PDB file of C-alpha atoms in Angstrom:
ATOM      1  CA  ASP A  12     -80.902 -15.682  63.830  1.00 66.00           C
ATOM      2  CA  ALA A  13     -78.159 -15.548  66.417  1.00 67.00           C
ATOM      3  CA  LYS A  14     -74.887 -14.128  65.118  1.00 87.00           C
ATOM      4  CA  THR A  15     -72.761 -16.317  67.383  1.00 94.00           C
ATOM      5  CA  THR A  16     -71.582 -19.927  67.420  1.00 95.00           C
ATOM      6  CA  GLN A  17     -70.957 -21.794  70.663  1.00 97.00           C
ATOM      7  CA  PRO A  18     -70.230 -25.434  71.511  1.00 97.00           C
ATOM      8  CA  THR A  19     -73.327 -27.312  72.559  1.00 97.00           C
ATOM      9  CA  SER A  20     -71.876 -28.566  75.819  1.00 97.00           C
ATOM     10  CA  MET A  21     -68.736 -28.531  77.968  1.00 98.00           C
ATOM     11  CA  ASP A  22     -67.583 -30.151  81.188  1.00 97.00           C
ATOM     12  CA  CYS A  23     -65.347 -28.606  83.839  1.00 96.00           C
ATOM     13  CA  ALA A  24     -63.913 -29.935  87.081  1.00 97.00           C
ATOM     14  CA  GLU A  25     -64.885 -28.094  90.255  1.00 97.00           C
ATOM     15  CA  GLY A  26     -62.224 -25.582  91.280  1.00 97.00           C
ATOM     16  CA  ARG A  27     -60.707 -25.387  87.806  1.00 97.00           C
ATOM     17  CA  ALA A  28     -61.109 -22.526  85.353  1.00 97.00           C
ATOM     18  CA  ALA A  29     -63.955 -22.846  82.857  1.00 98.00           C
ATOM     19  CA  ASN A  30     -63.171 -21.350  79.446  1.00 98.00           C
ATOM     20  CA  LEU A  31     -66.231 -20.920  77.238  1.00 98.00           C
ATOM     21  CA  PRO A  32     -65.536 -19.980  73.596  1.00 98.00           C
ATOM     22  CA  CYS A  33     -67.761 -18.008  71.248  1.00 97.00           C
ATOM     23  CA  ASN A  34     -67.327 -17.235  67.563  1.00 96.00           C
ATOM     24  CA  HIS A  35     -68.813 -14.041  66.140  1.00 95.00           C
ATOM     25  CA  SER A  36     -66.992 -13.663  62.835  1.00 93.00           C
ATOM     26  CA  THR A  37     -69.521 -11.200  61.362  1.00 91.00           C
ATOM     27  CA  ILE A  38     -69.471  -8.765  64.290  1.00 92.00           C
ATOM     28  CA  SER A  39     -69.634  -5.073  63.369  1.00 89.00           C
ATOM     29  CA  GLY A  40     -67.592  -2.278  64.857  1.00 87.00           C
ATOM     30  CA  ASN A  41     -70.455  -0.941  66.979  1.00 87.00           C
ATOM     31  CA  GLU A  42     -71.585  -4.300  68.351  1.00 90.00           C
ATOM     32  CA  TYR A  43     -70.926  -5.442  71.889  1.00 93.00           C
ATOM     33  CA  VAL A  44     -70.394  -9.007  73.114  1.00 95.00           C
ATOM     34  CA  TYR A  45     -72.686  -9.907  76.012  1.00 96.00           C
ATOM     35  CA  TRP A  46     -72.685 -13.036  78.163  1.00 97.00           C
ATOM     36  CA  TYR A  47     -75.647 -14.305  80.145  1.00 98.00           C
ATOM     37  CA  ARG A  48     -76.217 -17.593  81.908  1.00 98.00           C
ATOM     38  CA  GLN A  49     -79.403 -19.428  82.792  1.00 97.00           C
ATOM     39  CA  ILE A  50     -79.695 -21.914  85.585  1.00 95.00           C
ATOM     40  CA  HIS A  51     -82.486 -24.407  85.031  1.00 87.00           C
ATOM     41  CA  SER A  52     -85.917 -22.709  84.768  1.00 82.00           C
ATOM     42  CA  GLN A  53     -84.670 -19.398  86.162  1.00 92.00           C
ATOM     43  CA  GLY A  54     -84.368 -16.076  84.343  1.00 96.00           C
ATOM     44  CA  PRO A  55     -81.088 -15.384  82.515  1.00 97.00           C
ATOM     45  CA  GLN A  56     -78.433 -13.742  84.650  1.00 97.00           C
ATOM     46  CA  TYR A  57     -76.215 -11.020  83.201  1.00 96.00           C
ATOM     47  CA  ILE A  58     -72.507 -11.853  83.541  1.00 97.00           C
ATOM     48  CA  ILE A  59     -70.378  -9.384  81.600  1.00 97.00           C
ATOM     49  CA  HIS A  60     -70.069  -7.493  78.321  1.00 95.00           C
ATOM     50  CA  GLY A  61     -67.388  -5.781  76.282  1.00 94.00           C
ATOM     51  CA  LEU A  62     -66.675  -3.969  73.027  1.00 93.00           C
ATOM     52  CA  LYS A  63     -63.019  -4.596  72.231  1.00 91.00           C
ATOM     53  CA  ASN A  64     -61.030  -4.492  75.447  1.00 88.00           C
ATOM     54  CA  ASN A  65     -60.824  -7.380  77.868  1.00 94.00           C
ATOM     55  CA  GLU A  66     -63.159  -6.997  80.823  1.00 96.00           C
ATOM     56  CA  THR A  67     -63.230  -8.434  84.330  1.00 97.00           C
ATOM     57  CA  ASN A  68     -65.769  -8.277  87.121  1.00 96.00           C
ATOM     58  CA  GLU A  69     -66.527 -10.237  90.255  1.00 95.00           C
ATOM     59  CA  MET A  70     -68.122 -13.071  88.275  1.00 95.00           C
ATOM     60  CA  ALA A  71     -65.893 -13.607  85.259  1.00 97.00           C
ATOM     61  CA  SER A  72     -63.390 -12.330  82.722  1.00 98.00           C
ATOM     62  CA  LEU A  73     -64.102 -11.678  79.058  1.00 98.00           C
ATOM     63  CA  ILE A  74     -61.278 -11.995  76.559  1.00 97.00           C
ATOM     64  CA  ILE A  75     -61.995 -10.598  73.077  1.00 96.00           C
ATOM     65  CA  THR A  76     -59.535 -11.301  70.266  1.00 96.00           C
ATOM     66  CA  GLU A  77     -57.902  -8.358  68.544  1.00 94.00           C
ATOM     67  CA  ASP A  78     -59.929  -8.892  65.351  1.00 94.00           C
ATOM     68  CA  ARG A  79     -63.059  -9.209  67.539  1.00 94.00           C
ATOM     69  CA  LYS A  80     -64.172 -12.324  65.681  1.00 95.00           C
ATOM     70  CA  SER A  81     -64.195 -14.487  68.779  1.00 96.00           C
ATOM     71  CA  SER A  82     -64.215 -14.254  72.543  1.00 97.00           C
ATOM     72  CA  THR A  83     -63.801 -16.417  75.630  1.00 98.00           C
ATOM     73  CA  LEU A  84     -65.655 -16.207  78.915  1.00 98.00           C
ATOM     74  CA  ILE A  85     -63.518 -17.351  81.820  1.00 98.00           C
ATOM     75  CA  LEU A  86     -64.904 -18.473  85.172  1.00 98.00           C
ATOM     76  CA  PRO A  87     -61.667 -18.600  87.203  1.00 97.00           C
ATOM     77  CA  HIS A  88     -62.680 -21.174  89.826  1.00 95.00           C
ATOM     78  CA  ALA A  89     -65.802 -23.026  88.749  1.00 97.00           C
ATOM     79  CA  THR A  90     -68.188 -24.320  91.412  1.00 97.00           C
ATOM     80  CA  LEU A  91     -71.137 -26.699  91.154  1.00 97.00           C
ATOM     81  CA  ARG A  92     -73.419 -23.633  91.210  1.00 96.00           C
ATOM     82  CA  ASP A  93     -71.906 -22.483  87.915  1.00 97.00           C
ATOM     83  CA  THR A  94     -73.627 -25.373  86.121  1.00 97.00           C
ATOM     84  CA  ALA A  95     -75.904 -23.577  83.639  1.00 98.00           C
ATOM     85  CA  VAL A  96     -76.502 -22.717  79.994  1.00 97.00           C
ATOM     86  CA  TYR A  97     -74.215 -19.872  78.937  1.00 98.00           C
ATOM     87  CA  TYR A  98     -75.309 -17.548  76.133  1.00 97.00           C
ATOM     88  CA  CYS A  99     -72.963 -15.391  74.075  1.00 97.00           C
ATOM     89  CA  ILE A 100     -74.849 -12.549  72.357  1.00 95.00           C
ATOM     90  CA  VAL A 101     -73.761  -9.838  69.948  1.00 93.00           C
ATOM     91  CA  LYS A 102     -75.754  -6.612  70.215  1.00 89.00           C
ATOM     92  CA  ARG A 103     -75.505  -3.120  68.780  1.00 82.00           C
ATOM     93  CA  GLY A 104     -75.435  -0.371  71.352  1.00 72.00           C
ATOM     94  CA  SER A 105     -78.598   1.158  69.902  1.00 71.00           C
ATOM     95  CA  GLN A 106     -80.428  -2.148  69.567  1.00 74.00           C
ATOM     96  CA  GLY A 107     -83.122  -2.960  72.056  1.00 74.00           C
ATOM     97  CA  ASN A 108     -83.470  -6.714  71.790  1.00 88.00           C
ATOM     98  CA  LEU A 109     -81.179  -9.580  72.693  1.00 92.00           C
ATOM     99  CA  ILE A 110     -81.006 -12.445  70.186  1.00 91.00           C
ATOM    100  CA  PHE A 111     -80.337 -15.695  71.994  1.00 92.00           C
ATOM    101  CA  GLY A 112     -78.926 -18.796  70.340  1.00 90.00           C
ATOM    102  CA  LYS A 113     -78.844 -22.232  71.937  1.00 91.00           C
ATOM    103  CA  GLY A 114     -75.891 -21.466  74.203  1.00 95.00           C
ATOM    104  CA  THR A 115     -73.367 -23.802  75.822  1.00 97.00           C
ATOM    105  CA  LYS A 116     -74.493 -26.151  78.554  1.00 97.00           C
ATOM    106  CA  LEU A 117     -71.669 -26.109  81.114  1.00 98.00           C
ATOM    107  CA  SER A 118     -71.579 -28.980  83.597  1.00 98.00           C
ATOM    108  CA  VAL A 119     -69.268 -28.522  86.577  1.00 98.00           C
ATOM    109  CA  LYS A 120     -68.409 -31.883  88.100  1.00 96.00           C
ATOM    110  CA  PRO A 121     -67.000 -32.670  91.566  1.00 95.00           C
TER     111      PRO A 121
ATOM    112  CA  ASP B   4     -82.564  -2.726  96.011  1.00 59.00           C
ATOM    113  CA  ALA B   5     -85.280  -4.912  94.486  1.00 72.00           C
ATOM    114  CA  GLY B   6     -84.502  -6.633  91.258  1.00 94.00           C
ATOM    115  CA  VAL B   7     -86.972  -7.385  88.489  1.00 97.00           C
ATOM    116  CA  THR B   8     -90.121  -9.046  89.803  1.00 97.00           C
ATOM    117  CA  GLN B   9     -92.794 -10.928  87.875  1.00 98.00           C
ATOM    118  CA  SER B  10     -96.214 -12.281  88.766  1.00 97.00           C
ATOM    119  CA  PRO B  11     -97.650 -14.783  88.884  1.00 97.00           C
ATOM    120  CA  THR B  12     -94.959 -17.459  89.140  1.00 97.00           C
ATOM    121  CA  HIS B  13     -97.047 -20.131  87.464  1.00 97.00           C
ATOM    122  CA  LEU B  14    -100.296 -20.020  85.546  1.00 96.00           C
ATOM    123  CA  ILE B  15    -102.514 -22.631  83.912  1.00 98.00           C
ATOM    124  CA  LYS B  16    -105.020 -21.623  81.227  1.00 98.00           C
ATOM    125  CA  THR B  17    -107.081 -23.398  78.597  1.00 98.00           C
ATOM    126  CA  ARG B  18    -107.077 -22.833  74.857  1.00 98.00           C
ATOM    127  CA  GLY B  19    -108.917 -19.706  73.758  1.00 98.00           C
ATOM    128  CA  GLN B  20    -108.569 -17.925  77.069  1.00 98.00           C
ATOM    129  CA  GLN B  21    -106.743 -14.668  77.663  1.00 98.00           C
ATOM    130  CA  VAL B  22    -103.880 -14.079  80.104  1.00 98.00           C
ATOM    131  CA  THR B  23    -102.146 -11.073  81.667  1.00 98.00           C
ATOM    132  CA  LEU B  24     -98.633 -11.267  83.055  1.00 98.00           C
ATOM    133  CA  ARG B  25     -97.051  -8.518  85.140  1.00 98.00           C
ATOM    134  CA  CYS B  26     -93.553  -7.151  85.569  1.00 98.00           C
ATOM    135  CA  SER B  27     -91.977  -4.581  87.875  1.00 98.00           C
ATOM    136  CA  PRO B  28     -88.595  -3.310  86.691  1.00 97.00           C
ATOM    137  CA  LYS B  29     -85.436  -2.988  88.713  1.00 95.00           C
ATOM    138  CA  SER B  30     -85.320   0.233  90.705  1.00 93.00           C
ATOM    139  CA  GLY B  31     -84.206   3.131  88.497  1.00 91.00           C
ATOM    140  CA  HIS B  32     -84.925   1.360  85.200  1.00 93.00           C
ATOM    141  CA  ASP B  33     -87.370   2.822  82.710  1.00 93.00           C
ATOM    142  CA  THR B  34     -87.458   0.224  79.926  1.00 93.00           C
ATOM    143  CA  VAL B  35     -89.101  -3.196  79.929  1.00 95.00           C
ATOM    144  CA  SER B  36     -88.603  -5.986  77.406  1.00 95.00           C
ATOM    145  CA  TRP B  37     -90.567  -9.246  77.184  1.00 97.00           C
ATOM    146  CA  TYR B  38     -89.280 -12.600  75.962  1.00 97.00           C
ATOM    147  CA  GLN B  39     -90.847 -16.025  75.405  1.00 98.00           C
ATOM    148  CA  GLN B  40     -88.815 -19.148  76.096  1.00 96.00           C
ATOM    149  CA  ALA B  41     -90.153 -22.483  74.888  1.00 95.00           C
ATOM    150  CA  LEU B  42     -88.803 -25.648  76.466  1.00 92.00           C
ATOM    151  CA  GLY B  43     -85.260 -26.381  75.332  1.00 89.00           C
ATOM    152  CA  GLN B  44     -84.909 -23.126  73.379  1.00 92.00           C
ATOM    153  CA  GLY B  45     -83.300 -19.756  74.029  1.00 93.00           C
ATOM    154  CA  PRO B  46     -85.521 -16.776  74.854  1.00 95.00           C
ATOM    155  CA  GLN B  47     -87.235 -15.077  71.893  1.00 96.00           C
ATOM    156  CA  PHE B  48     -87.835 -11.312  71.940  1.00 95.00           C
ATOM    157  CA  ILE B  49     -91.506 -10.266  71.939  1.00 97.00           C
ATOM    158  CA  PHE B  50     -91.395  -6.467  72.368  1.00 96.00           C
ATOM    159  CA  GLN B  51     -89.889  -3.601  74.325  1.00 94.00           C
ATOM    160  CA  TYR B  52     -91.615  -0.684  76.047  1.00 94.00           C
ATOM    161  CA  TYR B  53     -90.111   2.707  76.802  1.00 92.00           C
ATOM    162  CA  GLU B  54     -91.961   5.861  77.891  1.00 91.00           C
ATOM    163  CA  GLU B  55     -95.219   3.892  77.767  1.00 94.00           C
ATOM    164  CA  GLU B  56     -94.794   3.191  74.045  1.00 94.00           C
ATOM    165  CA  GLU B  57     -93.899  -0.005  72.205  1.00 94.00           C
ATOM    166  CA  ARG B  58     -90.555   0.908  70.625  1.00 91.00           C
ATOM    167  CA  GLN B  59     -89.509  -2.424  69.121  1.00 91.00           C
ATOM    168  CA  ARG B  60     -91.304  -5.668  68.332  1.00 94.00           C
ATOM    169  CA  GLY B  61     -90.186  -9.170  67.462  1.00 94.00           C
ATOM    170  CA  ASN B  62     -91.915 -11.675  65.176  1.00 95.00           C
ATOM    171  CA  PHE B  63     -95.010 -12.323  67.286  1.00 97.00           C
ATOM    172  CA  PRO B  64     -98.672 -12.070  66.222  1.00 97.00           C
ATOM    173  CA  ASP B  65    -101.031  -9.318  67.319  1.00 96.00           C
ATOM    174  CA  ARG B  66    -102.483 -11.685  69.925  1.00 98.00           C
ATOM    175  CA  PHE B  67     -99.488 -10.572  71.991  1.00 98.00           C
ATOM    176  CA  SER B  68     -99.889  -7.050  73.300  1.00 98.00           C
ATOM    177  CA  GLY B  69     -98.457  -5.032  76.110  1.00 97.00           C
ATOM    178  CA  HIS B  70     -98.656  -1.938  78.174  1.00 97.00           C
ATOM    179  CA  GLN B  71     -96.297   0.160  80.267  1.00 98.00           C
ATOM    180  CA  PHE B  72     -97.551   2.261  83.142  1.00 97.00           C
ATOM    181  CA  PRO B  73     -96.241   5.646  84.355  1.00 97.00           C
ATOM    182  CA  ASN B  74     -94.343   3.870  87.170  1.00 96.00           C
ATOM    183  CA  TYR B  75     -92.524   1.851  84.438  1.00 96.00           C
ATOM    184  CA  SER B  76     -94.159  -1.455  85.362  1.00 97.00           C
ATOM    185  CA  SER B  77     -95.510  -3.454  82.460  1.00 98.00           C
ATOM    186  CA  GLU B  78     -98.081  -6.042  81.455  1.00 98.00           C
ATOM    187  CA  LEU B  79     -98.003  -8.668  78.732  1.00 98.00           C
ATOM    188  CA  ASN B  80    -101.397  -9.767  77.400  1.00 98.00           C
ATOM    189  CA  VAL B  81    -101.958 -12.819  75.251  1.00 98.00           C
ATOM    190  CA  ASN B  82    -105.387 -13.375  73.668  1.00 98.00           C
ATOM    191  CA  ALA B  83    -106.918 -16.533  72.196  1.00 98.00           C
ATOM    192  CA  LEU B  84    -104.324 -18.791  73.803  1.00 98.00           C
ATOM    193  CA  LEU B  85    -102.919 -21.690  71.793  1.00 98.00           C
ATOM    194  CA  LEU B  86    -101.210 -24.826  73.092  1.00 97.00           C
ATOM    195  CA  GLY B  87     -98.003 -23.470  71.539  1.00 97.00           C
ATOM    196  CA  ASP B  88     -98.100 -20.446  73.826  1.00 98.00           C
ATOM    197  CA  SER B  89     -97.020 -22.671  76.704  1.00 98.00           C
ATOM    198  CA  ALA B  90     -93.634 -21.298  77.721  1.00 97.00           C
ATOM    199  CA  LEU B  91     -91.611 -19.383  80.282  1.00 97.00           C
ATOM    200  CA  TYR B  92     -92.311 -15.670  79.853  1.00 98.00           C
ATOM    201  CA  LEU B  93     -89.435 -13.461  80.874  1.00 98.00           C
ATOM    202  CA  CYS B  94     -89.346  -9.770  81.606  1.00 97.00           C
ATOM    203  CA  ALA B  95     -86.124  -7.773  81.484  1.00 96.00           C
ATOM    204  CA  SER B  96     -85.544  -4.200  82.523  1.00 95.00           C
ATOM    205  CA  SER B  97     -82.884  -1.703  81.535  1.00 92.00           C
ATOM    206  CA  LEU B  98     -82.105   1.981  81.599  1.00 89.00           C
ATOM    207  CA  ALA B  99     -82.968   3.917  78.426  1.00 76.00           C
ATOM    208  CA  GLY B 100     -83.528   0.951  76.134  1.00 55.00           C
ATOM    209  CA  PRO B 101     -80.230  -0.324  74.741  1.00 64.00           C
ATOM    210  CA  ASP B 102     -78.505  -0.581  78.095  1.00 83.00           C
ATOM    211  CA  THR B 103     -77.751  -3.907  79.806  1.00 91.00           C
ATOM    212  CA  GLN B 104     -80.929  -5.887  80.439  1.00 94.00           C
ATOM    213  CA  TYR B 105     -81.596  -7.611  83.759  1.00 95.00           C
ATOM    214  CA  PHE B 106     -84.096 -10.452  83.824  1.00 97.00           C
ATOM    215  CA  GLY B 107     -86.787 -11.442  86.274  1.00 97.00           C
ATOM    216  CA  PRO B 108     -87.483 -15.019  87.353  1.00 97.00           C
ATOM    217  CA  GLY B 109     -90.186 -15.530  84.736  1.00 97.00           C
ATOM    218  CA  THR B 110     -93.785 -16.709  84.646  1.00 98.00           C
ATOM    219  CA  ARG B 111     -94.394 -20.318  83.608  1.00 97.00           C
ATOM    220  CA  LEU B 112     -97.569 -20.436  81.479  1.00 98.00           C
ATOM    221  CA  THR B 113     -99.175 -23.774  80.684  1.00 98.00           C
ATOM    222  CA  VAL B 114    -102.002 -23.873  78.147  1.00 98.00           C
ATOM    223  CA  LEU B 115    -104.169 -27.002  78.234  1.00 97.00           C
TER     224      LEU B 115
END
């Protein structure tokens, strides 16, 4: 079973920041937080990952709380093309497989 | 730099048949993982191949088998197809197993 909890769905206005929360209260010290997204019927797209520090790349920012029990993915200026299902996944560094939950369906509206 | 590629894009089979799906990893990657995604669900891990060996397997029956070639490409074989095998089959590649996985576009398999 997935070790994360995410809201089923969220809406965001185009041009505004989208903040997607994820709870992972049972995360272990050697487990990373990964985010992927999946646009309808395409393969999942890697977004970002982190261990305990906040991370930023060209797609998004990842904010991890100090106790590491939750995190937030931030899309700074959402566009219609960001409409997708977003998956938050907890994975050990030595673990091969990704365990996907149901994710959050983000709808960006004009 | 080519990303992960999969073939074919779509496939239709009938119950009891066998199918082979193919995956070429991203340039420089040596590990291939396969996932099954049923409609409305998240992807489920089938197995992972590294150095031509199956190194990890999910909860799938022996009807699902795979192979990795010396050039790191991989095949997924499914025997005795069932209606429930209809799904999007995803391949992901990474460097040395536990590294970040990058997914291909998938193969949509329909079993009639």
